[in-house]
């Protein structure tokens, strides 16, 4: 039985993407830009730098510096803080307890900044369940590049074929699949994700127990 599992954060542990979409649109409108739903969907699962570059390529007259972009995004996020307790997937708490009790080695591999990951997990009282926490900002390329998962598995001392990864976004699923892991996809039809190619599909995190613990 496999005893290693890595979770993504956004969209898996917290239902944060609708909130991120709202904040990005507020930021863009403040600066005189509009983005289509199609472009909004393309940035789902991206980190901030990749989103900035996508705007440069696809939004007419988007010429602001990355420094100004970051400052503006930070300002909007400060004005509209996430209510983490309202968007946490409550299934995560009993699932984590069962995985730990069964001897699972648990990792986190998120595109978010390390500071934000630690802050969110701390507020949600989940930090102690994770043996390793890795941010996409530690790498030159974030998801869909598989480097974050390859690195995390190396740190965990596990071969890809023996490691489950729980993802939802197109980029995250592509990264996990390219890394050779056993991919568990949390279904989500709100953002036009391509969720093909996973090994397992779930609607609730509670279903992971059946996959990983064979119950």
GROMACS .gro file of C-alpha atoms in nm:
model
  215
    1UNK     CA    1   0.000   0.000   0.000
    2UNK     CA    2   0.127   0.347  -0.091
    3UNK     CA    3   0.199   0.562   0.215
    4UNK     CA    4   0.283   0.896   0.053
    5UNK     CA    5   0.046   1.170  -0.059
    6UNK     CA    6   0.093   1.531  -0.173
    7UNK     CA    7  -0.183   1.791  -0.171
    8UNK     CA    8  -0.227   2.107  -0.369
    9UNK     CA    9  -0.378   2.388  -0.160
   10UNK     CA   10  -0.596   2.619  -0.371
   11UNK     CA   11  -0.901   2.442  -0.506
   12UNK     CA   12  -0.832   2.129  -0.303
   13UNK     CA   13  -0.801   2.224   0.064
   14UNK     CA   14  -0.958   2.568   0.024
   15UNK     CA   15  -1.213   2.675  -0.239
   16UNK     CA   16  -1.017   2.989  -0.311
   17UNK     CA   17  -1.033   3.026  -0.689
   18UNK     CA   18  -1.366   3.217  -0.700
   19UNK     CA   19  -1.221   3.464  -0.448
   20UNK     CA   20  -0.898   3.503  -0.644
   21UNK     CA   21  -1.094   3.561  -0.964
   22UNK     CA   22  -1.295   3.835  -0.796
   23UNK     CA   23  -0.986   4.011  -0.664
   24UNK     CA   24  -0.805   3.997  -0.998
   25UNK     CA   25  -1.104   4.150  -1.175
   26UNK     CA   26  -1.125   4.429  -0.916
   27UNK     CA   27  -0.755   4.503  -0.965
   28UNK     CA   28  -0.781   4.508  -1.343
   29UNK     CA   29  -1.091   4.730  -1.345
   30UNK     CA   30  -0.923   4.978  -1.111
   31UNK     CA   31  -0.645   5.011  -1.364
   32UNK     CA   32  -0.876   5.049  -1.663
   33UNK     CA   33  -0.852   4.696  -1.801
   34UNK     CA   34  -1.112   4.428  -1.862
   35UNK     CA   35  -1.052   4.056  -1.896
   36UNK     CA   36  -1.273   3.798  -2.057
   37UNK     CA   37  -1.399   3.490  -1.877
   38UNK     CA   38  -1.185   3.286  -2.114
   39UNK     CA   39  -0.870   3.467  -2.001
   40UNK     CA   40  -0.980   3.440  -1.638
   41UNK     CA   41  -1.005   3.065  -1.676
   42UNK     CA   42  -0.657   3.050  -1.830
   43UNK     CA   43  -0.501   3.195  -1.517
   44UNK     CA   44  -0.666   2.948  -1.280
   45UNK     CA   45  -0.393   2.757  -1.102
   46UNK     CA   46  -0.121   3.001  -1.213
   47UNK     CA   47   0.113   3.189  -0.986
   48UNK     CA   48   0.122   3.568  -0.988
   49UNK     CA   49   0.422   3.601  -1.219
   50UNK     CA   50   0.270   3.373  -1.484
   51UNK     CA   51  -0.058   3.565  -1.459
   52UNK     CA   52   0.126   3.893  -1.513
   53UNK     CA   53   0.296   3.756  -1.823
   54UNK     CA   54  -0.034   3.623  -1.955
   55UNK     CA   55  -0.189   3.970  -1.914
   56UNK     CA   56   0.105   4.126  -2.098
   57UNK     CA   57   0.044   3.892  -2.391
   58UNK     CA   58  -0.337   3.911  -2.403
   59UNK     CA   59  -0.460   4.243  -2.257
   60UNK     CA   60  -0.425   4.545  -2.491
   61UNK     CA   61  -0.212   4.831  -2.350
   62UNK     CA   62  -0.121   4.634  -2.037
   63UNK     CA   63   0.221   4.792  -1.984
   64UNK     CA   64   0.253   4.834  -1.608
   65UNK     CA   65   0.570   4.712  -1.440
   66UNK     CA   66   0.573   4.389  -1.242
   67UNK     CA   67   0.652   4.594  -0.930
   68UNK     CA   68   0.341   4.810  -0.980
   69UNK     CA   69   0.135   4.502  -1.060
   70UNK     CA   70   0.245   4.330  -0.739
   71UNK     CA   71   0.180   4.638  -0.529
   72UNK     CA   72  -0.168   4.677  -0.672
   73UNK     CA   73  -0.254   4.311  -0.626
   74UNK     CA   74  -0.132   4.323  -0.266
   75UNK     CA   75  -0.350   4.627  -0.201
   76UNK     CA   76  -0.665   4.458  -0.331
   77UNK     CA   77  -0.589   4.142  -0.132
   78UNK     CA   78  -0.547   4.351   0.183
   79UNK     CA   79  -0.884   4.516   0.124
   80UNK     CA   80  -1.057   4.184   0.059
   81UNK     CA   81  -0.895   3.925   0.288
   82UNK     CA   82  -0.992   3.562   0.250
   83UNK     CA   83  -1.226   3.418   0.510
   84UNK     CA   84  -1.044   3.087   0.524
   85UNK     CA   85  -1.287   2.926   0.765
   86UNK     CA   86  -1.568   2.991   0.518
   87UNK     CA   87  -1.390   2.830   0.221
   88UNK     CA   88  -1.201   2.540   0.380
   89UNK     CA   89  -1.301   2.193   0.265
   90UNK     CA   90  -1.421   2.045   0.593
   91UNK     CA   91  -1.347   1.691   0.472
   92UNK     CA   92  -0.978   1.768   0.511
   93UNK     CA   93  -0.983   1.740   0.891
   94UNK     CA   94  -1.109   1.381   0.934
   95UNK     CA   95  -0.912   1.277   0.625
   96UNK     CA   96  -0.583   1.409   0.764
   97UNK     CA   97  -0.642   1.237   1.097
   98UNK     CA   98  -0.705   0.904   0.925
   99UNK     CA   99  -0.406   0.937   0.692
  100UNK     CA  100  -0.172   1.022   0.980
  101UNK     CA  101  -0.311   0.740   1.194
  102UNK     CA  102  -0.236   0.504   0.905
  103UNK     CA  103   0.125   0.620   0.885
  104UNK     CA  104   0.105   0.837   0.576
  105UNK     CA  105   0.384   1.077   0.485
  106UNK     CA  106   0.198   1.396   0.379
  107UNK     CA  107   0.330   1.679   0.163
  108UNK     CA  108   0.206   2.013   0.032
  109UNK     CA  109   0.309   2.143  -0.312
  110UNK     CA  110   0.138   2.472  -0.396
  111UNK     CA  111   0.209   2.747  -0.649
  112UNK     CA  112   0.136   3.004  -0.378
  113UNK     CA  113   0.414   3.192  -0.194
  114UNK     CA  114   0.555   2.997   0.102
  115UNK     CA  115   0.453   3.273   0.345
  116UNK     CA  116   0.092   3.252   0.224
  117UNK     CA  117   0.086   2.872   0.242
  118UNK     CA  118   0.212   2.874   0.600
  119UNK     CA  119  -0.028   3.151   0.698
  120UNK     CA  120  -0.329   2.968   0.554
  121UNK     CA  121  -0.238   2.633   0.706
  122UNK     CA  122  -0.174   2.800   1.040
  123UNK     CA  123  -0.512   2.973   1.047
  124UNK     CA  124  -0.679   2.645   0.955
  125UNK     CA  125  -0.477   2.451   1.215
  126UNK     CA  126  -0.346   2.207   0.954
  127UNK     CA  127   0.028   2.277   0.959
  128UNK     CA  128   0.125   1.988   1.184
  129UNK     CA  129  -0.019   1.730   0.946
  130UNK     CA  130   0.237   1.812   0.677
  131UNK     CA  131   0.585   1.662   0.678
  132UNK     CA  132   0.701   1.889   0.395
  133UNK     CA  133   0.562   2.214   0.251
  134UNK     CA  134   0.690   2.336  -0.086
  135UNK     CA  135   0.609   2.656  -0.277
  136UNK     CA  136   0.619   2.699  -0.652
  137UNK     CA  137   0.813   3.021  -0.597
  138UNK     CA  138   1.115   2.809  -0.511
  139UNK     CA  139   1.151   2.713  -0.879
  140UNK     CA  140   1.217   2.891  -1.206
  141UNK     CA  141   0.899   2.745  -1.355
  142UNK     CA  142   0.581   2.669  -1.166
  143UNK     CA  143   0.302   2.430  -1.263
  144UNK     CA  144   0.245   2.284  -1.524
  145UNK     CA  145   0.620   2.224  -1.500
  146UNK     CA  146   0.658   1.903  -1.294
  147UNK     CA  147   0.964   2.026  -1.106
  148UNK     CA  148   0.773   2.110  -0.788
  149UNK     CA  149   0.643   1.753  -0.760
  150UNK     CA  150   0.972   1.592  -0.856
  151UNK     CA  151   1.147   1.799  -0.587
  152UNK     CA  152   0.882   1.729  -0.320
  153UNK     CA  153   0.890   1.355  -0.383
  154UNK     CA  154   1.269   1.354  -0.368
  155UNK     CA  155   1.254   1.526  -0.030
  156UNK     CA  156   0.997   1.272   0.086
  157UNK     CA  157   1.214   0.985  -0.037
  158UNK     CA  158   0.942   0.834  -0.256
  159UNK     CA  159   0.924   0.715  -0.615
  160UNK     CA  160   0.651   0.874  -0.831
  161UNK     CA  161   0.466   0.544  -0.880
  162UNK     CA  162   0.432   0.515  -0.501
  163UNK     CA  163   0.300   0.866  -0.441
  164UNK     CA  164  -0.054   1.002  -0.468
  165UNK     CA  165  -0.106   1.365  -0.568
  166UNK     CA  166  -0.437   1.549  -0.521
  167UNK     CA  167  -0.498   1.826  -0.775
  168UNK     CA  168  -0.782   2.010  -0.950
  169UNK     CA  169  -0.656   2.267  -1.203
  170UNK     CA  170  -0.532   2.201  -1.555
  171UNK     CA  171  -0.179   2.315  -1.470
  172UNK     CA  172  -0.166   2.119  -1.147
  173UNK     CA  173  -0.291   1.799  -1.304
  174UNK     CA  174  -0.045   1.832  -1.592
  175UNK     CA  175   0.242   1.883  -1.348
  176UNK     CA  176   0.146   1.580  -1.141
  177UNK     CA  177   0.097   1.359  -1.447
  178UNK     CA  178   0.428   1.469  -1.602
  179UNK     CA  179   0.602   1.387  -1.274
  180UNK     CA  180   0.475   1.029  -1.301
  181UNK     CA  181   0.263   1.032  -0.985
  182UNK     CA  182  -0.066   0.858  -0.913
  183UNK     CA  183  -0.304   1.147  -0.979
  184UNK     CA  184  -0.626   1.202  -0.785
  185UNK     CA  185  -0.841   1.470  -0.948
  186UNK     CA  186  -1.095   1.668  -0.750
  187UNK     CA  187  -1.365   1.741  -1.004
  188UNK     CA  188  -1.452   2.107  -1.073
  189UNK     CA  189  -1.652   2.221  -1.376
  190UNK     CA  190  -1.664   2.594  -1.294
  191UNK     CA  191  -1.345   2.715  -1.463
  192UNK     CA  192  -1.311   2.519  -1.785
  193UNK     CA  193  -1.034   2.296  -1.649
  194UNK     CA  194  -0.901   2.013  -1.861
  195UNK     CA  195  -0.914   1.737  -1.601
  196UNK     CA  196  -0.840   1.447  -1.832
  197UNK     CA  197  -0.566   1.195  -1.766
  198UNK     CA  198  -0.602   1.143  -1.390
  199UNK     CA  199  -0.591   0.797  -1.231
  200UNK     CA  200  -0.881   0.864  -0.994
  201UNK     CA  201  -1.165   1.116  -0.984
  202UNK     CA  202  -1.338   1.237  -0.670
  203UNK     CA  203  -1.615   1.482  -0.583
  204UNK     CA  204  -1.527   1.500  -0.213
  205UNK     CA  205  -1.196   1.472  -0.030
  206UNK     CA  206  -1.354   1.207   0.190
  207UNK     CA  207  -1.334   0.970  -0.108
  208UNK     CA  208  -0.955   0.974  -0.081
  209UNK     CA  209  -0.987   0.742   0.217
  210UNK     CA  210  -1.131   0.470  -0.006
  211UNK     CA  211  -0.849   0.517  -0.260
  212UNK     CA  212  -0.556   0.538  -0.020
  213UNK     CA  213  -0.669   0.316   0.266
  214UNK     CA  214  -0.856   0.057   0.062
  215UNK     CA  215  -1.179   0.080   0.257
   0.00000   0.00000   0.00000
